[in-house]
């Protein structure tokens, strides 16, 4: 049984977040947490917290099972663009340059390898 966690309106540009997310796509949860812990980017801290939330959601859905024994892995993880805050910065000769402060939405789906093996045998 899979579990989902979402992070909405995270104040990081989607491009910077995708660099971190691509590191853990398809990895086992334990390995993904190690990767995020030692990645030297601000977005890694937010994704790590989101992944821990997805693991807790999985534990609530599957009472009596432990994530270590179920071989959890990151099934899907996606980053979509969120809303943009538009600001003006003064520019020469009375003009104004537009600054777009971007945000993103991150969605993580965690599943166990045992479910994958059962589906393939049926």
PDB file of C-alpha atoms in Angstrom:
ATOM      1  CA  UNK A   1       0.000   0.000   0.000  1.00  0.00           C
ATOM      2  CA  UNK A   2       1.472   3.316  -1.027  1.00  0.00           C
ATOM      3  CA  UNK A   3       1.542   6.559   0.928  1.00  0.00           C
ATOM      4  CA  UNK A   4       1.629  10.134  -0.352  1.00  0.00           C
ATOM      5  CA  UNK A   5       3.042  13.356   1.085  1.00  0.00           C
ATOM      6  CA  UNK A   6       2.802  16.815  -0.497  1.00  0.00           C
ATOM      7  CA  UNK A   7       4.641  20.069   0.030  1.00  0.00           C
ATOM      8  CA  UNK A   8       2.852  23.084  -1.429  1.00  0.00           C
ATOM      9  CA  UNK A   9       4.173  26.599  -2.083  1.00  0.00           C
ATOM     10  CA  UNK A  10       7.746  25.817  -1.105  1.00  0.00           C
ATOM     11  CA  UNK A  11       9.736  29.061  -1.648  1.00  0.00           C
ATOM     12  CA  UNK A  12      12.431  27.530  -3.848  1.00  0.00           C
ATOM     13  CA  UNK A  13      12.525  27.636  -7.613  1.00  0.00           C
ATOM     14  CA  UNK A  14      11.377  24.403  -9.265  1.00  0.00           C
ATOM     15  CA  UNK A  15      14.649  24.117 -11.175  1.00  0.00           C
ATOM     16  CA  UNK A  16      16.724  24.056  -7.987  1.00  0.00           C
ATOM     17  CA  UNK A  17      14.339  21.596  -6.339  1.00  0.00           C
ATOM     18  CA  UNK A  18      14.460  19.197  -9.308  1.00  0.00           C
ATOM     19  CA  UNK A  19      18.249  18.911  -8.940  1.00  0.00           C
ATOM     20  CA  UNK A  20      17.733  17.420  -5.471  1.00  0.00           C
ATOM     21  CA  UNK A  21      14.656  15.352  -6.307  1.00  0.00           C
ATOM     22  CA  UNK A  22      16.392  13.621  -9.236  1.00  0.00           C
ATOM     23  CA  UNK A  23      18.993  12.234  -6.816  1.00  0.00           C
ATOM     24  CA  UNK A  24      16.478  10.117  -4.883  1.00  0.00           C
ATOM     25  CA  UNK A  25      13.939   9.050  -7.510  1.00  0.00           C
ATOM     26  CA  UNK A  26      13.517   5.251  -7.384  1.00  0.00           C
ATOM     27  CA  UNK A  27      15.914   4.774  -4.445  1.00  0.00           C
ATOM     28  CA  UNK A  28      15.271   2.819  -1.257  1.00  0.00           C
ATOM     29  CA  UNK A  29      14.057   5.081   1.536  1.00  0.00           C
ATOM     30  CA  UNK A  30      17.082   4.502   3.787  1.00  0.00           C
ATOM     31  CA  UNK A  31      19.498   5.348   0.990  1.00  0.00           C
ATOM     32  CA  UNK A  32      17.423   8.370  -0.047  1.00  0.00           C
ATOM     33  CA  UNK A  33      17.553   9.755   3.502  1.00  0.00           C
ATOM     34  CA  UNK A  34      21.351   9.371   3.561  1.00  0.00           C
ATOM     35  CA  UNK A  35      21.656  11.104   0.198  1.00  0.00           C
ATOM     36  CA  UNK A  36      19.491  14.012   1.343  1.00  0.00           C
ATOM     37  CA  UNK A  37      21.290  14.337   4.664  1.00  0.00           C
ATOM     38  CA  UNK A  38      24.664  14.791   2.969  1.00  0.00           C
ATOM     39  CA  UNK A  39      23.529  16.861  -0.016  1.00  0.00           C
ATOM     40  CA  UNK A  40      24.762  20.407   0.365  1.00  0.00           C
ATOM     41  CA  UNK A  41      21.659  22.243  -0.873  1.00  0.00           C
ATOM     42  CA  UNK A  42      18.905  24.058   0.980  1.00  0.00           C
ATOM     43  CA  UNK A  43      16.212  22.168  -0.928  1.00  0.00           C
ATOM     44  CA  UNK A  44      17.560  18.854   0.408  1.00  0.00           C
ATOM     45  CA  UNK A  45      16.451  19.703   3.961  1.00  0.00           C
ATOM     46  CA  UNK A  46      12.888  20.326   2.802  1.00  0.00           C
ATOM     47  CA  UNK A  47      12.729  17.156   0.719  1.00  0.00           C
ATOM     48  CA  UNK A  48      14.157  15.149   3.634  1.00  0.00           C
ATOM     49  CA  UNK A  49      11.413  16.421   5.921  1.00  0.00           C
ATOM     50  CA  UNK A  50       8.799  15.607   3.268  1.00  0.00           C
ATOM     51  CA  UNK A  51      10.171  12.078   2.805  1.00  0.00           C
ATOM     52  CA  UNK A  52      10.011  11.478   6.568  1.00  0.00           C
ATOM     53  CA  UNK A  53       6.387  12.619   6.472  1.00  0.00           C
ATOM     54  CA  UNK A  54       5.627  10.145   3.667  1.00  0.00           C
ATOM     55  CA  UNK A  55       7.198   7.343   5.715  1.00  0.00           C
ATOM     56  CA  UNK A  56       5.036   8.242   8.722  1.00  0.00           C
ATOM     57  CA  UNK A  57       1.951   8.287   6.500  1.00  0.00           C
ATOM     58  CA  UNK A  58       2.870   4.799   5.272  1.00  0.00           C
ATOM     59  CA  UNK A  59       3.248   3.599   8.887  1.00  0.00           C
ATOM     60  CA  UNK A  60      -0.245   4.898   9.730  1.00  0.00           C
ATOM     61  CA  UNK A  61      -1.773   3.085   6.761  1.00  0.00           C
ATOM     62  CA  UNK A  62       0.080  -0.167   7.462  1.00  0.00           C
ATOM     63  CA  UNK A  63      -0.177  -0.719  11.201  1.00  0.00           C
ATOM     64  CA  UNK A  64       1.925  -3.542  12.560  1.00  0.00           C
ATOM     65  CA  UNK A  65       4.469  -3.382   9.731  1.00  0.00           C
ATOM     66  CA  UNK A  66       7.869  -1.750   9.982  1.00  0.00           C
ATOM     67  CA  UNK A  67       9.323   0.329   7.134  1.00  0.00           C
ATOM     68  CA  UNK A  68      12.740  -1.367   7.466  1.00  0.00           C
ATOM     69  CA  UNK A  69      11.254  -4.829   6.905  1.00  0.00           C
ATOM     70  CA  UNK A  70       8.950  -3.755   4.079  1.00  0.00           C
ATOM     71  CA  UNK A  71      11.780  -2.386   1.907  1.00  0.00           C
ATOM     72  CA  UNK A  72      10.181   0.987   1.229  1.00  0.00           C
ATOM     73  CA  UNK A  73      11.294   2.888  -1.836  1.00  0.00           C
ATOM     74  CA  UNK A  74      10.474   6.218  -3.482  1.00  0.00           C
ATOM     75  CA  UNK A  75       7.965   5.173  -6.123  1.00  0.00           C
ATOM     76  CA  UNK A  76       7.389   8.587  -7.674  1.00  0.00           C
ATOM     77  CA  UNK A  77       8.479  12.084  -6.790  1.00  0.00           C
ATOM     78  CA  UNK A  78       7.578  15.138  -8.838  1.00  0.00           C
ATOM     79  CA  UNK A  79       8.121  18.883  -8.725  1.00  0.00           C
ATOM     80  CA  UNK A  80       5.604  21.268 -10.259  1.00  0.00           C
ATOM     81  CA  UNK A  81       5.753  25.022 -10.471  1.00  0.00           C
ATOM     82  CA  UNK A  82       3.797  26.933  -7.848  1.00  0.00           C
ATOM     83  CA  UNK A  83       2.690  30.509  -7.691  1.00  0.00           C
ATOM     84  CA  UNK A  84       5.053  33.370  -8.435  1.00  0.00           C
ATOM     85  CA  UNK A  85       5.416  36.508  -6.404  1.00  0.00           C
ATOM     86  CA  UNK A  86       6.080  39.409  -8.747  1.00  0.00           C
ATOM     87  CA  UNK A  87       8.172  42.301  -7.486  1.00  0.00           C
ATOM     88  CA  UNK A  88       9.703  45.376  -9.099  1.00  0.00           C
ATOM     89  CA  UNK A  89      13.320  46.406  -8.668  1.00  0.00           C
ATOM     90  CA  UNK A  90      14.351  49.966  -9.544  1.00  0.00           C
ATOM     91  CA  UNK A  91      16.364  50.205 -12.754  1.00  0.00           C
ATOM     92  CA  UNK A  92      18.233  53.064 -14.463  1.00  0.00           C
ATOM     93  CA  UNK A  93      16.401  55.962 -16.093  1.00  0.00           C
ATOM     94  CA  UNK A  94      13.181  55.477 -14.137  1.00  0.00           C
ATOM     95  CA  UNK A  95      12.457  51.986 -15.366  1.00  0.00           C
ATOM     96  CA  UNK A  96      11.644  48.947 -13.276  1.00  0.00           C
ATOM     97  CA  UNK A  97      12.864  45.390 -13.682  1.00  0.00           C
ATOM     98  CA  UNK A  98      10.473  42.620 -12.776  1.00  0.00           C
ATOM     99  CA  UNK A  99      11.650  39.998 -10.292  1.00  0.00           C
ATOM    100  CA  UNK A 100       9.783  36.698 -10.173  1.00  0.00           C
ATOM    101  CA  UNK A 101      10.097  34.877  -6.869  1.00  0.00           C
ATOM    102  CA  UNK A 102       9.205  31.326  -7.788  1.00  0.00           C
ATOM    103  CA  UNK A 103       7.771  28.556  -5.643  1.00  0.00           C
ATOM    104  CA  UNK A 104       6.999  24.895  -6.236  1.00  0.00           C
ATOM    105  CA  UNK A 105       4.863  21.939  -5.233  1.00  0.00           C
ATOM    106  CA  UNK A 106       6.546  18.607  -4.418  1.00  0.00           C
ATOM    107  CA  UNK A 107       4.681  15.268  -4.292  1.00  0.00           C
ATOM    108  CA  UNK A 108       6.265  12.064  -2.946  1.00  0.00           C
ATOM    109  CA  UNK A 109       4.779   8.569  -3.239  1.00  0.00           C
ATOM    110  CA  UNK A 110       6.371   5.825  -1.128  1.00  0.00           C
ATOM    111  CA  UNK A 111       5.618   2.123  -1.625  1.00  0.00           C
ATOM    112  CA  UNK A 112       7.004  -1.201  -0.434  1.00  0.00           C
ATOM    113  CA  UNK A 113       8.848  -3.694  -2.616  1.00  0.00           C
ATOM    114  CA  UNK A 114       6.767  -6.528  -1.150  1.00  0.00           C
ATOM    115  CA  UNK A 115       3.663  -5.090  -2.820  1.00  0.00           C
ATOM    116  CA  UNK A 116       5.538  -4.918  -6.110  1.00  0.00           C
ATOM    117  CA  UNK A 117       6.537  -8.592  -5.891  1.00  0.00           C
ATOM    118  CA  UNK A 118       2.965  -9.656  -5.018  1.00  0.00           C
ATOM    119  CA  UNK A 119       1.506  -7.735  -7.969  1.00  0.00           C
ATOM    120  CA  UNK A 120       3.951  -9.324 -10.402  1.00  0.00           C
ATOM    121  CA  UNK A 121       3.162 -12.855  -9.237  1.00  0.00           C
ATOM    122  CA  UNK A 122      -0.626 -12.393  -9.597  1.00  0.00           C
TER     123      UNK A 122
END
